[in-house]
Amino acid sequence: MLLFLLLSVVTAAYLWVIWRYSYWKRRSVPYVEPSFPFGNLQGLNKRHFGLLTQDVYSKLKGTGCKFGGMFFFVNPMVVILNLDFAKDVFVKDFQYFHDRGEYSNEKADPIMAHLVTMEGTKWKNLRTKLTPVFTSGKMKMMFPIITAVAEEFRKCMAKEADKGEDIEMKELLARFTTDVIGNCAFGLECNSLMDPEAEFRKMGRKAMAMSSADFLRRKLCNSFRGLAKLLGVRLSDPDVSDFFMNAVRSTIEYRERNKVQRNDLMDLLIKLKNAELIDEKSDRLGPLTFNEIAAQAFVFFLAGFESSSTAMSFCLYELAKNQELQDKARRNINEVLVKHGTLTYEALYEMTYIENCINESLRKYPPVTNIVRNVSKPYRVPGMNVTLEEDCRVLLPVYAIHHDPSLYPNPDQFDPERFNPENSAARHPMAFVPFGEGPRICIGLRFGSMQARIGLTYLLKNFRFTLSEKMHDPLKMMSNTIILASEGGLWMRIEKL
């Protein structure tokens, strides 16, 4: 009897998996054949997820369909192949796709209940509250804070250059962005540039560190969110969560007790907590709670230090490989500084070639290689006899699109001229989406861009970079990271100018 029951369960499970894997075939949608148990994620422990979805995109692109199918374990997933359809999902029909489908458990893991993971009305209300924090006017107020850290970065780099040794720049850039975001989001002197083992840097490393098991656990939680919530799974490290919660609590208490104002992100978050006006709309939705402030400060910190340092490191790698492009970038900086006399907020945004270099780095090495949206209600795809069901997941393969030779000829070549105004205007607006698009575009886009521009301006003005013999060329990407990262670091030789 037990043997019969066991065989019945195994047979039923087998038939269910076979039926599940016929999902796209039954809907006459082109798809890549999956294999149990990972679906189309075979090799996830060896290759980055962005490279795996690039393979799927390449196999399906020639079908001429708006989208194709793949499988995330046993769950069907839409892979966007057509840029007009991408615009429908992210902009035109956003009301069907407003959630990211990211797992979070606000009760068990409050620090993970931030803008990236929030859904529905809660996300919309919080986004509305926080949008005034990231206007160009607020960024201009933070400009002096960032340039002060950049000057400390220059001094740190000068000391490293005097040693005459090869330098691992990715870690140094992460220490710079840690100090910037620590100052702006927490109002604290993190001192990562002076001390690589400073507490904020250690916790930043710990928050981003991910073993293959951790990475798989995160993917499983995203695929089976209901079960993960029922089991009370938390994704944050308790030490990291406690550290950032305490940092936010002590910062708020100190500032309110001593009436400290610094014109930074934390100032603006405290005003929202106290229902103070920061623009004409900010009083309509009620105050922020402490947990909401802590969660937002945490995600600003992670996104602020990791994505910007990644963009700068890949940009420096390409400029170090091509000295002609590096010289051109340096000339752009010096010409603008001669005109303005010093680095000002306005001068920074006149350095158009630096902007081109950063954009080309974000094109070739997008920090977030895939962007996912969850279908919130049944959606009939325009021009197709297909309805996407509620909770179906839709994936925009950013890395694949950025390396599509029909959009970017010779995609593996680093060419900042691609982002000259006339070339950018000739491309589809969804052909370059390192920060997403539409109402859920990265809220910190302006901050990240300003931080990267300032960092590169200080570096290229004062130093020349060449690749160390320790560098892998071509780069090999790590497999178990959310943010795109190369194995072995970014080793360079630097020369003071």
Short mmCIF file of C-alpha atoms in Angstrom, two decimals:
data_model
loop_
_atom_site.label_atom_id
_atom_site.label_comp_id
_atom_site.label_asym_id
_atom_site.label_seq_id
_atom_site.Cartn_x
_atom_site.Cartn_y
_atom_site.Cartn_z
CA MET A 1 0.00 0.00 0.00
CA LEU A 2 2.80 2.43 0.93
CA LEU A 3 4.64 1.58 -2.27
CA PHE A 4 1.46 2.17 -4.27
CA LEU A 5 0.89 5.55 -2.60
CA LEU A 6 4.51 6.55 -3.19
CA LEU A 7 4.31 5.59 -6.86
CA SER A 8 1.02 7.49 -7.18
CA VAL A 9 2.55 10.65 -5.67
CA VAL A 10 5.66 10.40 -7.85
CA THR A 11 3.56 9.80 -10.97
CA ALA A 12 1.23 12.70 -10.15
CA ALA A 13 4.21 14.99 -9.52
CA TYR A 14 5.84 13.88 -12.78
CA LEU A 15 2.65 14.50 -14.78
CA TRP A 16 2.18 17.90 -13.10
CA VAL A 17 5.71 18.97 -14.05
CA ILE A 18 5.19 17.77 -17.64
CA TRP A 19 1.90 19.69 -17.78
CA ARG A 20 3.53 22.75 -16.23
CA TYR A 21 6.37 22.69 -18.75
CA SER A 22 3.82 22.60 -21.60
CA TYR A 23 2.43 25.99 -20.47
CA TRP A 24 3.80 28.01 -23.40
CA LYS A 25 3.27 25.24 -25.95
CA ARG A 26 -0.44 25.12 -25.05
CA ARG A 27 -0.62 28.85 -25.75
CA SER A 28 1.33 28.65 -29.03
CA VAL A 29 4.04 30.94 -27.67
CA PRO A 30 7.65 30.23 -28.75
CA TYR A 31 9.79 29.15 -25.79
CA VAL A 32 13.08 27.55 -24.85
CA GLU A 33 12.73 23.95 -23.72
CA PRO A 34 13.21 23.70 -19.92
CA SER A 35 14.66 20.89 -17.82
CA PHE A 36 13.67 19.88 -14.31
CA PRO A 37 14.13 21.23 -11.65
CA PHE A 38 15.66 24.58 -12.65
CA GLY A 39 13.68 25.22 -15.83
CA ASN A 40 15.86 27.51 -17.96
CA LEU A 41 18.18 28.34 -15.06
CA GLN A 42 20.52 25.40 -15.66
CA GLY A 43 24.08 26.58 -15.07
CA LEU A 44 23.04 29.35 -12.66
CA ASN A 45 25.92 28.38 -10.37
CA LYS A 46 28.39 28.87 -13.24
CA ARG A 47 27.04 31.79 -15.26
CA HIS A 48 25.38 35.06 -14.26
CA PHE A 49 21.59 35.17 -14.58
CA GLY A 50 21.92 38.03 -17.09
CA LEU A 51 24.00 35.84 -19.40
CA LEU A 52 21.52 32.97 -19.11
CA THR A 53 18.60 35.21 -20.12
CA GLN A 54 20.73 36.61 -22.96
CA ASP A 55 20.90 33.04 -24.31
CA VAL A 56 17.10 32.75 -24.11
CA TYR A 57 16.65 36.16 -25.79
CA SER A 58 19.04 35.23 -28.62
CA LYS A 59 17.23 31.93 -29.30
CA LEU A 60 13.78 33.56 -29.39
CA LYS A 61 14.50 36.94 -30.99
CA GLY A 62 14.23 35.56 -34.54
CA THR A 63 10.67 34.31 -34.01
CA GLY A 64 9.24 37.77 -34.65
CA CYS A 65 6.96 37.55 -31.60
CA LYS A 66 6.51 40.30 -29.03
CA PHE A 67 7.63 37.92 -26.30
CA GLY A 68 8.77 34.37 -25.76
CA GLY A 69 8.57 31.95 -22.86
CA MET A 70 11.02 30.52 -20.38
CA PHE A 71 10.72 28.80 -17.01
CA PHE A 72 11.96 29.92 -13.62
CA PHE A 73 12.11 26.52 -11.92
CA VAL A 74 8.58 25.29 -12.81
CA ASN A 75 7.03 28.76 -13.11
CA PRO A 76 6.44 30.19 -16.61
CA MET A 77 7.99 33.58 -17.31
CA VAL A 78 7.51 36.05 -20.17
CA VAL A 79 10.71 37.24 -21.87
CA ILE A 80 10.19 40.55 -23.69
CA LEU A 81 11.60 40.48 -27.23
CA ASN A 82 9.98 43.57 -28.74
CA LEU A 83 10.78 47.11 -27.54
CA ASP A 84 7.28 48.45 -28.30
CA PHE A 85 5.87 45.70 -26.08
CA ALA A 86 8.46 46.66 -23.44
CA LYS A 87 7.09 50.19 -23.53
CA ASP A 88 3.53 48.85 -23.14
CA VAL A 89 4.58 46.91 -20.02
CA PHE A 90 6.67 49.64 -18.36
CA VAL A 91 4.79 52.78 -19.41
CA LYS A 92 1.55 52.58 -21.43
CA ASP A 93 -0.13 49.71 -19.54
CA PHE A 94 1.74 50.14 -16.26
CA GLN A 95 -1.46 49.59 -14.24
CA TYR A 96 -1.20 45.88 -15.10
CA PHE A 97 2.52 45.64 -14.23
CA HIS A 98 3.16 47.95 -11.27
CA ASP A 99 4.77 45.34 -8.98
CA ARG A 100 8.25 43.83 -9.21
CA GLY A 101 7.28 40.46 -7.78
CA GLU A 102 10.13 40.63 -5.24
CA TYR A 103 9.71 38.66 -2.04
CA SER A 104 9.61 40.54 1.26
CA ASN A 105 8.18 39.84 4.69
CA GLU A 106 7.50 43.14 6.45
CA LYS A 107 6.64 41.49 9.75
CA ALA A 108 9.68 39.17 10.01
CA ASP A 109 12.12 41.38 8.09
CA PRO A 110 11.04 45.06 8.25
CA ILE A 111 14.26 46.45 6.77
CA MET A 112 13.47 44.68 3.48
CA ALA A 113 10.07 46.41 3.14
CA HIS A 114 11.40 49.20 0.92
CA LEU A 115 10.51 50.75 -2.43
CA VAL A 116 12.07 47.91 -4.42
CA THR A 117 9.89 45.21 -2.82
CA MET A 118 6.70 47.10 -1.91
CA GLU A 119 3.59 46.54 -4.01
CA GLY A 120 0.25 48.09 -4.93
CA THR A 121 -1.13 51.07 -3.05
CA LYS A 122 1.56 50.90 -0.35
CA TRP A 123 4.26 51.28 -3.01
CA LYS A 124 2.39 54.08 -4.79
CA ASN A 125 1.88 56.09 -1.59
CA LEU A 126 5.49 55.65 -0.47
CA ARG A 127 6.84 56.52 -3.91
CA THR A 128 4.73 59.69 -3.93
CA LYS A 129 6.09 60.64 -0.48
CA LEU A 130 9.70 60.04 -1.48
CA THR A 131 9.75 61.50 -4.99
CA PRO A 132 10.35 65.09 -3.74
CA VAL A 133 13.50 63.85 -1.95
CA PHE A 134 15.21 63.21 -5.32
CA THR A 135 14.45 66.34 -7.33
CA SER A 136 17.32 68.15 -9.09
CA GLY A 137 17.02 70.95 -6.52
CA LYS A 138 17.56 68.49 -3.63
CA MET A 139 20.50 66.91 -5.50
CA LYS A 140 22.11 70.33 -5.87
CA MET A 141 21.87 70.76 -2.08
CA MET A 142 23.84 67.51 -1.60
CA PHE A 143 26.51 68.39 -4.17
CA PRO A 144 28.92 69.97 -1.59
CA ILE A 145 28.67 66.87 0.64
CA ILE A 146 29.70 64.58 -2.24
CA THR A 147 32.54 66.81 -3.46
CA ALA A 148 33.93 66.96 0.09
CA VAL A 149 34.10 63.15 0.15
CA ALA A 150 35.57 63.17 -3.38
CA GLU A 151 38.39 65.43 -2.18
CA GLU A 152 39.20 62.89 0.55
CA PHE A 153 39.09 60.22 -2.15
CA ARG A 154 41.65 62.19 -4.20
CA LYS A 155 44.00 62.36 -1.18
CA CYS A 156 43.57 58.64 -0.57
CA MET A 157 44.34 57.88 -4.23
CA ALA A 158 47.45 60.10 -4.14
CA LYS A 159 48.82 58.09 -1.21
CA GLU A 160 48.14 54.85 -3.08
CA ALA A 161 49.83 56.21 -6.22
CA ASP A 162 52.95 57.12 -4.21
CA LYS A 163 53.37 53.45 -3.27
CA GLY A 164 53.88 52.57 -6.94
CA GLU A 165 51.97 49.31 -6.57
CA ASP A 166 49.00 47.84 -8.44
CA ILE A 167 45.69 48.92 -6.91
CA GLU A 168 42.37 47.08 -6.72
CA MET A 169 40.07 49.93 -7.77
CA LYS A 170 36.66 48.23 -7.31
CA GLU A 171 37.13 48.11 -3.53
CA LEU A 172 38.44 51.70 -3.41
CA LEU A 173 35.48 52.92 -5.46
CA ALA A 174 33.11 51.03 -3.13
CA ARG A 175 34.75 52.74 -0.14
CA PHE A 176 34.26 56.13 -1.83
CA THR A 177 30.57 55.49 -2.55
CA THR A 178 30.08 54.03 0.94
CA ASP A 179 31.37 57.27 2.46
CA VAL A 180 29.18 59.33 0.11
CA ILE A 181 25.96 57.45 0.81
CA GLY A 182 26.81 57.13 4.52
CA ASN A 183 27.09 60.92 4.68
CA CYS A 184 23.98 61.58 2.60
CA ALA A 185 21.65 58.83 3.85
CA PHE A 186 22.79 58.64 7.48
CA GLY A 187 24.70 61.87 8.03
CA LEU A 188 27.61 59.88 9.43
CA GLU A 189 31.34 59.99 8.73
CA CYS A 190 31.88 56.39 7.70
CA ASN A 191 35.68 56.80 7.23
CA SER A 192 35.82 53.87 4.78
CA LEU A 193 38.48 55.65 2.71
CA MET A 194 40.77 55.89 5.72
CA ASP A 195 39.84 52.52 7.20
CA PRO A 196 38.81 49.68 4.84
CA GLU A 197 37.46 47.79 7.87
CA ALA A 198 35.19 50.65 9.00
CA GLU A 199 31.86 49.36 10.29
CA PHE A 200 29.75 50.74 7.43
CA ARG A 201 32.04 49.20 4.83
CA LYS A 202 32.03 45.84 6.62
CA MET A 203 28.25 45.87 6.81
CA GLY A 204 27.95 46.94 3.19
CA ARG A 205 30.13 44.01 2.16
CA LYS A 206 28.13 41.65 4.35
CA ALA A 207 24.81 42.87 2.96
CA MET A 208 25.95 42.29 -0.62
CA ALA A 209 27.86 39.05 0.00
CA MET A 210 25.99 36.06 -1.32
CA SER A 211 26.93 32.41 -1.46
CA SER A 212 25.47 30.18 -4.19
CA ALA A 213 23.03 28.84 -1.56
CA ASP A 214 21.94 32.38 -0.58
CA PHE A 215 21.45 33.27 -4.24
CA LEU A 216 19.36 30.16 -4.87
CA ARG A 217 17.30 30.83 -1.70
CA ARG A 218 16.51 34.35 -2.93
CA LYS A 219 15.44 33.04 -6.34
CA LEU A 220 13.27 30.35 -4.72
CA CYS A 221 11.61 32.93 -2.44
CA ASN A 222 10.82 35.10 -5.47
CA SER A 223 9.36 32.09 -7.30
CA PHE A 224 7.31 30.76 -4.36
CA ARG A 225 6.52 33.93 -2.44
CA GLY A 226 3.37 32.67 -0.72
CA LEU A 227 5.13 29.63 0.73
CA ALA A 228 8.18 31.69 1.77
CA LYS A 229 5.95 34.17 3.61
CA LEU A 230 4.05 31.36 5.29
CA LEU A 231 7.36 29.92 6.51
CA GLY A 232 8.51 33.35 7.75
CA VAL A 233 11.66 33.35 5.61
CA ARG A 234 13.83 36.47 6.00
CA LEU A 235 16.44 37.52 3.47
CA SER A 236 18.44 40.08 5.43
CA ASP A 237 21.31 39.11 7.71
CA PRO A 238 20.22 39.81 11.34
CA ASP A 239 23.54 41.57 12.12
CA VAL A 240 23.15 43.80 9.07
CA SER A 241 19.51 44.55 9.86
CA ASP A 242 20.26 45.43 13.50
CA PHE A 243 23.22 47.62 12.51
CA PHE A 244 21.24 49.74 10.04
CA MET A 245 18.16 49.96 12.27
CA ASN A 246 20.33 51.23 15.13
CA ALA A 247 22.22 53.63 12.84
CA VAL A 248 18.96 55.20 11.65
CA ARG A 249 17.49 55.35 15.16
CA SER A 250 20.56 57.04 16.69
CA THR A 251 20.85 59.48 13.76
CA ILE A 252 17.22 60.57 14.05
CA GLU A 253 17.43 60.92 17.85
CA TYR A 254 20.67 62.93 17.67
CA ARG A 255 19.41 65.31 14.98
CA GLU A 256 16.06 65.93 16.61
CA ARG A 257 17.60 66.43 20.05
CA ASN A 258 20.29 68.82 18.79
CA LYS A 259 18.25 70.40 15.97
CA VAL A 260 20.89 69.42 13.38
CA GLN A 261 20.23 70.09 9.68
CA ARG A 262 22.57 68.93 6.91
CA ASN A 263 20.51 69.20 3.68
CA ASP A 264 20.93 65.48 3.03
CA LEU A 265 18.60 62.52 2.46
CA MET A 266 18.16 61.85 6.18
CA ASP A 267 17.07 65.46 6.75
CA LEU A 268 14.35 65.03 4.17
CA LEU A 269 13.25 61.66 5.55
CA ILE A 270 12.99 63.14 9.07
CA LYS A 271 10.82 65.95 7.71
CA LEU A 272 8.54 63.35 6.13
CA LYS A 273 8.41 61.48 9.47
CA ASN A 274 7.32 64.67 11.20
CA ALA A 275 4.84 65.53 8.43
CA GLU A 276 6.75 68.69 7.53
CA LEU A 277 6.35 70.11 4.05
CA ILE A 278 9.16 69.47 1.57
CA ASP A 279 6.94 70.30 -1.40
CA GLU A 280 3.29 71.12 -1.99
CA LYS A 281 2.26 67.41 -2.14
CA SER A 282 4.20 65.97 0.76
CA ASP A 283 1.50 66.46 3.42
CA ARG A 284 -1.27 64.55 1.65
CA LEU A 285 -0.36 60.97 2.49
CA GLY A 286 0.56 61.04 6.16
CA PRO A 287 3.96 60.77 7.86
CA LEU A 288 6.61 58.08 7.35
CA THR A 289 7.01 55.52 10.12
CA PHE A 290 10.39 54.71 11.67
CA ASN A 291 10.46 51.29 9.95
CA GLU A 292 9.74 52.94 6.59
CA ILE A 293 12.60 55.40 7.10
CA ALA A 294 15.01 52.64 8.13
CA ALA A 295 14.07 50.43 5.17
CA GLN A 296 14.44 53.30 2.67
CA ALA A 297 17.76 54.42 4.14
CA PHE A 298 18.96 50.81 3.91
CA VAL A 299 18.03 50.37 0.24
CA PHE A 300 19.40 53.82 -0.63
CA PHE A 301 22.66 52.77 1.00
CA LEU A 302 22.93 49.43 -0.84
CA ALA A 303 21.84 50.77 -4.22
CA GLY A 304 23.84 53.98 -3.79
CA PHE A 305 27.21 52.44 -3.04
CA GLU A 306 27.06 49.26 -5.13
CA SER A 307 25.54 50.35 -8.45
CA SER A 308 27.55 53.59 -8.70
CA SER A 309 30.86 51.94 -7.79
CA THR A 310 30.09 49.19 -10.33
CA ALA A 311 29.36 51.73 -13.10
CA MET A 312 32.55 53.69 -12.31
CA SER A 313 34.74 50.60 -12.10
CA PHE A 314 33.66 49.22 -15.48
CA CYS A 315 33.99 52.69 -17.02
CA LEU A 316 37.55 53.04 -15.65
CA TYR A 317 38.39 49.55 -16.94
CA GLU A 318 37.38 50.51 -20.49
CA LEU A 319 39.15 53.89 -20.36
CA ALA A 320 42.30 52.22 -19.02
CA LYS A 321 42.16 49.81 -21.98
CA ASN A 322 41.87 52.70 -24.43
CA GLN A 323 44.14 55.62 -23.57
CA GLU A 324 42.82 57.70 -26.47
CA LEU A 325 39.31 57.64 -25.00
CA GLN A 326 40.73 58.36 -21.53
CA ASP A 327 42.58 61.41 -22.86
CA LYS A 328 39.41 62.63 -24.58
CA ALA A 329 37.45 62.30 -21.32
CA ARG A 330 40.18 64.16 -19.44
CA ARG A 331 40.16 66.99 -22.02
CA ASN A 332 36.39 67.32 -21.61
CA ILE A 333 36.85 67.71 -17.83
CA ASN A 334 39.67 70.26 -18.11
CA GLU A 335 37.90 72.36 -20.76
CA VAL A 336 34.77 72.70 -18.62
CA LEU A 337 36.81 73.45 -15.46
CA VAL A 338 38.75 76.19 -17.27
CA LYS A 339 35.43 77.72 -18.32
CA HIS A 340 33.91 77.61 -14.81
CA GLY A 341 37.06 78.03 -12.74
CA THR A 342 36.06 75.23 -10.37
CA LEU A 343 33.79 72.18 -10.20
CA THR A 344 30.22 73.35 -9.71
CA TYR A 345 26.92 71.55 -10.07
CA GLU A 346 26.35 73.31 -13.42
CA ALA A 347 29.88 72.50 -14.63
CA LEU A 348 29.40 68.83 -13.84
CA TYR A 349 26.45 68.58 -16.22
CA GLU A 350 28.34 70.31 -19.03
CA MET A 351 30.82 67.42 -19.16
CA THR A 352 28.90 65.65 -21.91
CA TYR A 353 31.66 63.21 -22.86
CA ILE A 354 31.92 62.00 -19.25
CA GLU A 355 28.16 61.40 -19.37
CA ASN A 356 28.62 59.46 -22.64
CA CYS A 357 31.34 57.30 -21.05
CA ILE A 358 29.16 56.50 -18.02
CA ASN A 359 26.17 55.68 -20.24
CA GLU A 360 28.26 53.41 -22.45
CA SER A 361 29.54 51.66 -19.33
CA LEU A 362 25.93 51.20 -18.15
CA ARG A 363 25.03 49.88 -21.59
CA LYS A 364 27.82 47.33 -21.78
CA TYR A 365 27.76 46.41 -18.08
CA PRO A 366 24.26 47.19 -16.71
CA PRO A 367 24.41 46.72 -12.90
CA VAL A 368 20.92 45.15 -12.95
CA THR A 369 20.89 42.70 -15.86
CA ASN A 370 17.17 41.84 -15.77
CA ILE A 371 14.11 43.75 -14.61
CA VAL A 372 11.01 41.78 -13.60
CA ARG A 373 7.39 42.87 -13.37
CA ASN A 374 4.44 40.92 -11.95
CA VAL A 375 1.09 40.83 -13.75
CA SER A 376 -1.43 42.27 -11.29
CA LYS A 377 -4.57 41.40 -13.31
CA PRO A 378 -5.22 39.45 -16.55
CA TYR A 379 -3.67 41.29 -19.51
CA ARG A 380 -4.54 40.59 -23.14
CA VAL A 381 -1.42 41.23 -25.21
CA PRO A 382 -2.21 43.72 -28.01
CA GLY A 383 -2.13 42.08 -31.43
CA MET A 384 -1.83 38.55 -30.01
CA ASN A 385 -4.37 35.92 -29.02
CA VAL A 386 -2.69 35.53 -25.63
CA THR A 387 -3.76 36.67 -22.16
CA LEU A 388 -1.12 36.92 -19.45
CA GLU A 389 -2.56 35.54 -16.22
CA GLU A 390 -2.45 37.25 -12.84
CA ASP A 391 0.88 36.67 -11.05
CA CYS A 392 2.64 35.72 -14.28
CA ARG A 393 6.11 37.28 -14.29
CA VAL A 394 7.43 39.42 -17.13
CA LEU A 395 11.18 39.79 -17.62
CA LEU A 396 12.94 42.60 -19.49
CA PRO A 397 16.39 41.18 -20.42
CA VAL A 398 18.38 44.40 -20.03
CA TYR A 399 21.81 42.87 -20.62
CA ALA A 400 20.57 41.06 -23.74
CA ILE A 401 18.94 44.20 -25.17
CA HIS A 402 22.07 46.27 -24.48
CA HIS A 403 24.12 43.67 -26.40
CA ASP A 404 21.70 43.19 -29.31
CA PRO A 405 23.75 43.88 -32.49
CA SER A 406 20.60 45.10 -34.29
CA LEU A 407 20.40 47.92 -31.72
CA TYR A 408 24.11 48.40 -31.01
CA PRO A 409 26.46 47.32 -33.85
CA ASN A 410 29.63 45.66 -32.48
CA PRO A 411 28.04 45.50 -29.00
CA ASP A 412 31.23 44.31 -27.28
CA GLN A 413 33.08 47.46 -28.35
CA PHE A 414 33.15 50.33 -25.85
CA ASP A 415 32.09 53.40 -27.85
CA PRO A 416 30.90 56.51 -25.95
CA GLU A 417 29.88 58.13 -29.26
CA ARG A 418 26.81 55.87 -29.20
CA PHE A 419 25.36 58.35 -26.71
CA ASN A 420 25.85 61.52 -28.71
CA PRO A 421 22.44 63.27 -28.90
CA GLU A 422 21.80 62.34 -32.54
CA ASN A 423 22.63 58.65 -31.97
CA SER A 424 20.51 58.44 -28.79
CA ALA A 425 17.56 60.12 -30.54
CA ALA A 426 17.69 57.55 -33.36
CA ARG A 427 17.24 54.60 -30.98
CA HIS A 428 14.06 53.26 -29.44
CA PRO A 429 13.62 54.75 -25.91
CA MET A 430 13.52 51.21 -24.45
CA ALA A 431 16.87 50.26 -26.03
CA PHE A 432 18.75 51.76 -23.07
CA VAL A 433 17.16 50.93 -19.72
CA PRO A 434 19.85 50.45 -17.03
CA PHE A 435 17.52 51.98 -14.41
CA GLY A 436 14.20 50.73 -15.76
CA GLU A 437 11.56 52.99 -17.25
CA GLY A 438 8.11 54.39 -16.49
CA PRO A 439 6.58 55.21 -13.09
CA ARG A 440 8.77 52.62 -11.35
CA ILE A 441 12.09 53.83 -12.79
CA CYS A 442 14.88 53.93 -10.19
CA ILE A 443 14.05 56.80 -7.84
CA GLY A 444 17.73 57.43 -7.07
CA LEU A 445 18.76 57.84 -10.71
CA ARG A 446 19.79 61.48 -10.31
CA PHE A 447 21.76 60.80 -7.14
CA GLY A 448 23.62 57.82 -8.62
CA SER A 449 24.44 59.73 -11.79
CA MET A 450 25.76 62.75 -9.86
CA GLN A 451 27.87 60.56 -7.58
CA ALA A 452 29.43 58.68 -10.52
CA ARG A 453 30.15 61.88 -12.46
CA ILE A 454 31.85 63.52 -9.49
CA GLY A 455 33.91 60.42 -8.74
CA LEU A 456 35.15 60.03 -12.32
CA THR A 457 35.82 63.76 -12.65
CA TYR A 458 38.13 63.75 -9.62
CA LEU A 459 39.86 60.54 -10.73
CA LEU A 460 40.49 61.42 -14.37
CA LYS A 461 41.51 65.01 -13.64
CA ASN A 462 44.20 63.94 -11.17
CA PHE A 463 45.36 60.48 -12.30
CA ARG A 464 46.12 58.36 -15.34
CA PHE A 465 44.94 54.74 -15.27
CA THR A 466 46.42 51.71 -17.01
CA LEU A 467 45.50 48.05 -16.61
CA SER A 468 47.57 45.84 -14.35
CA GLU A 469 48.89 42.51 -15.57
CA LYS A 470 46.66 40.96 -12.89
CA MET A 471 43.52 41.86 -14.87
CA HIS A 472 41.51 39.21 -16.70
CA ASP A 473 40.86 40.27 -20.28
CA PRO A 474 38.18 39.62 -21.37
CA LEU A 475 36.41 39.99 -18.05
CA LYS A 476 34.66 37.00 -16.52
CA MET A 477 31.46 37.78 -14.65
CA MET A 478 30.71 36.30 -11.24
CA SER A 479 27.70 33.97 -11.22
CA ASN A 480 26.16 34.44 -7.75
CA THR A 481 25.66 38.21 -7.62
CA ILE A 482 22.58 40.36 -8.09
CA ILE A 483 24.64 43.34 -9.29
CA LEU A 484 26.88 42.51 -12.27
CA ALA A 485 30.47 42.06 -11.08
CA SER A 486 33.70 40.72 -12.56
CA GLU A 487 35.79 38.02 -10.95
CA GLY A 488 39.16 38.92 -9.49
CA GLY A 489 38.53 42.63 -8.96
CA LEU A 490 39.73 45.63 -11.00
CA TRP A 491 43.51 45.88 -10.84
CA MET A 492 45.19 49.03 -12.15
CA ARG A 493 48.35 51.08 -12.10
CA ILE A 494 47.82 54.77 -11.45
CA GLU A 495 50.00 57.77 -12.17
CA LYS A 496 49.57 61.19 -10.56
CA LEU A 497 49.10 64.04 -13.04
#
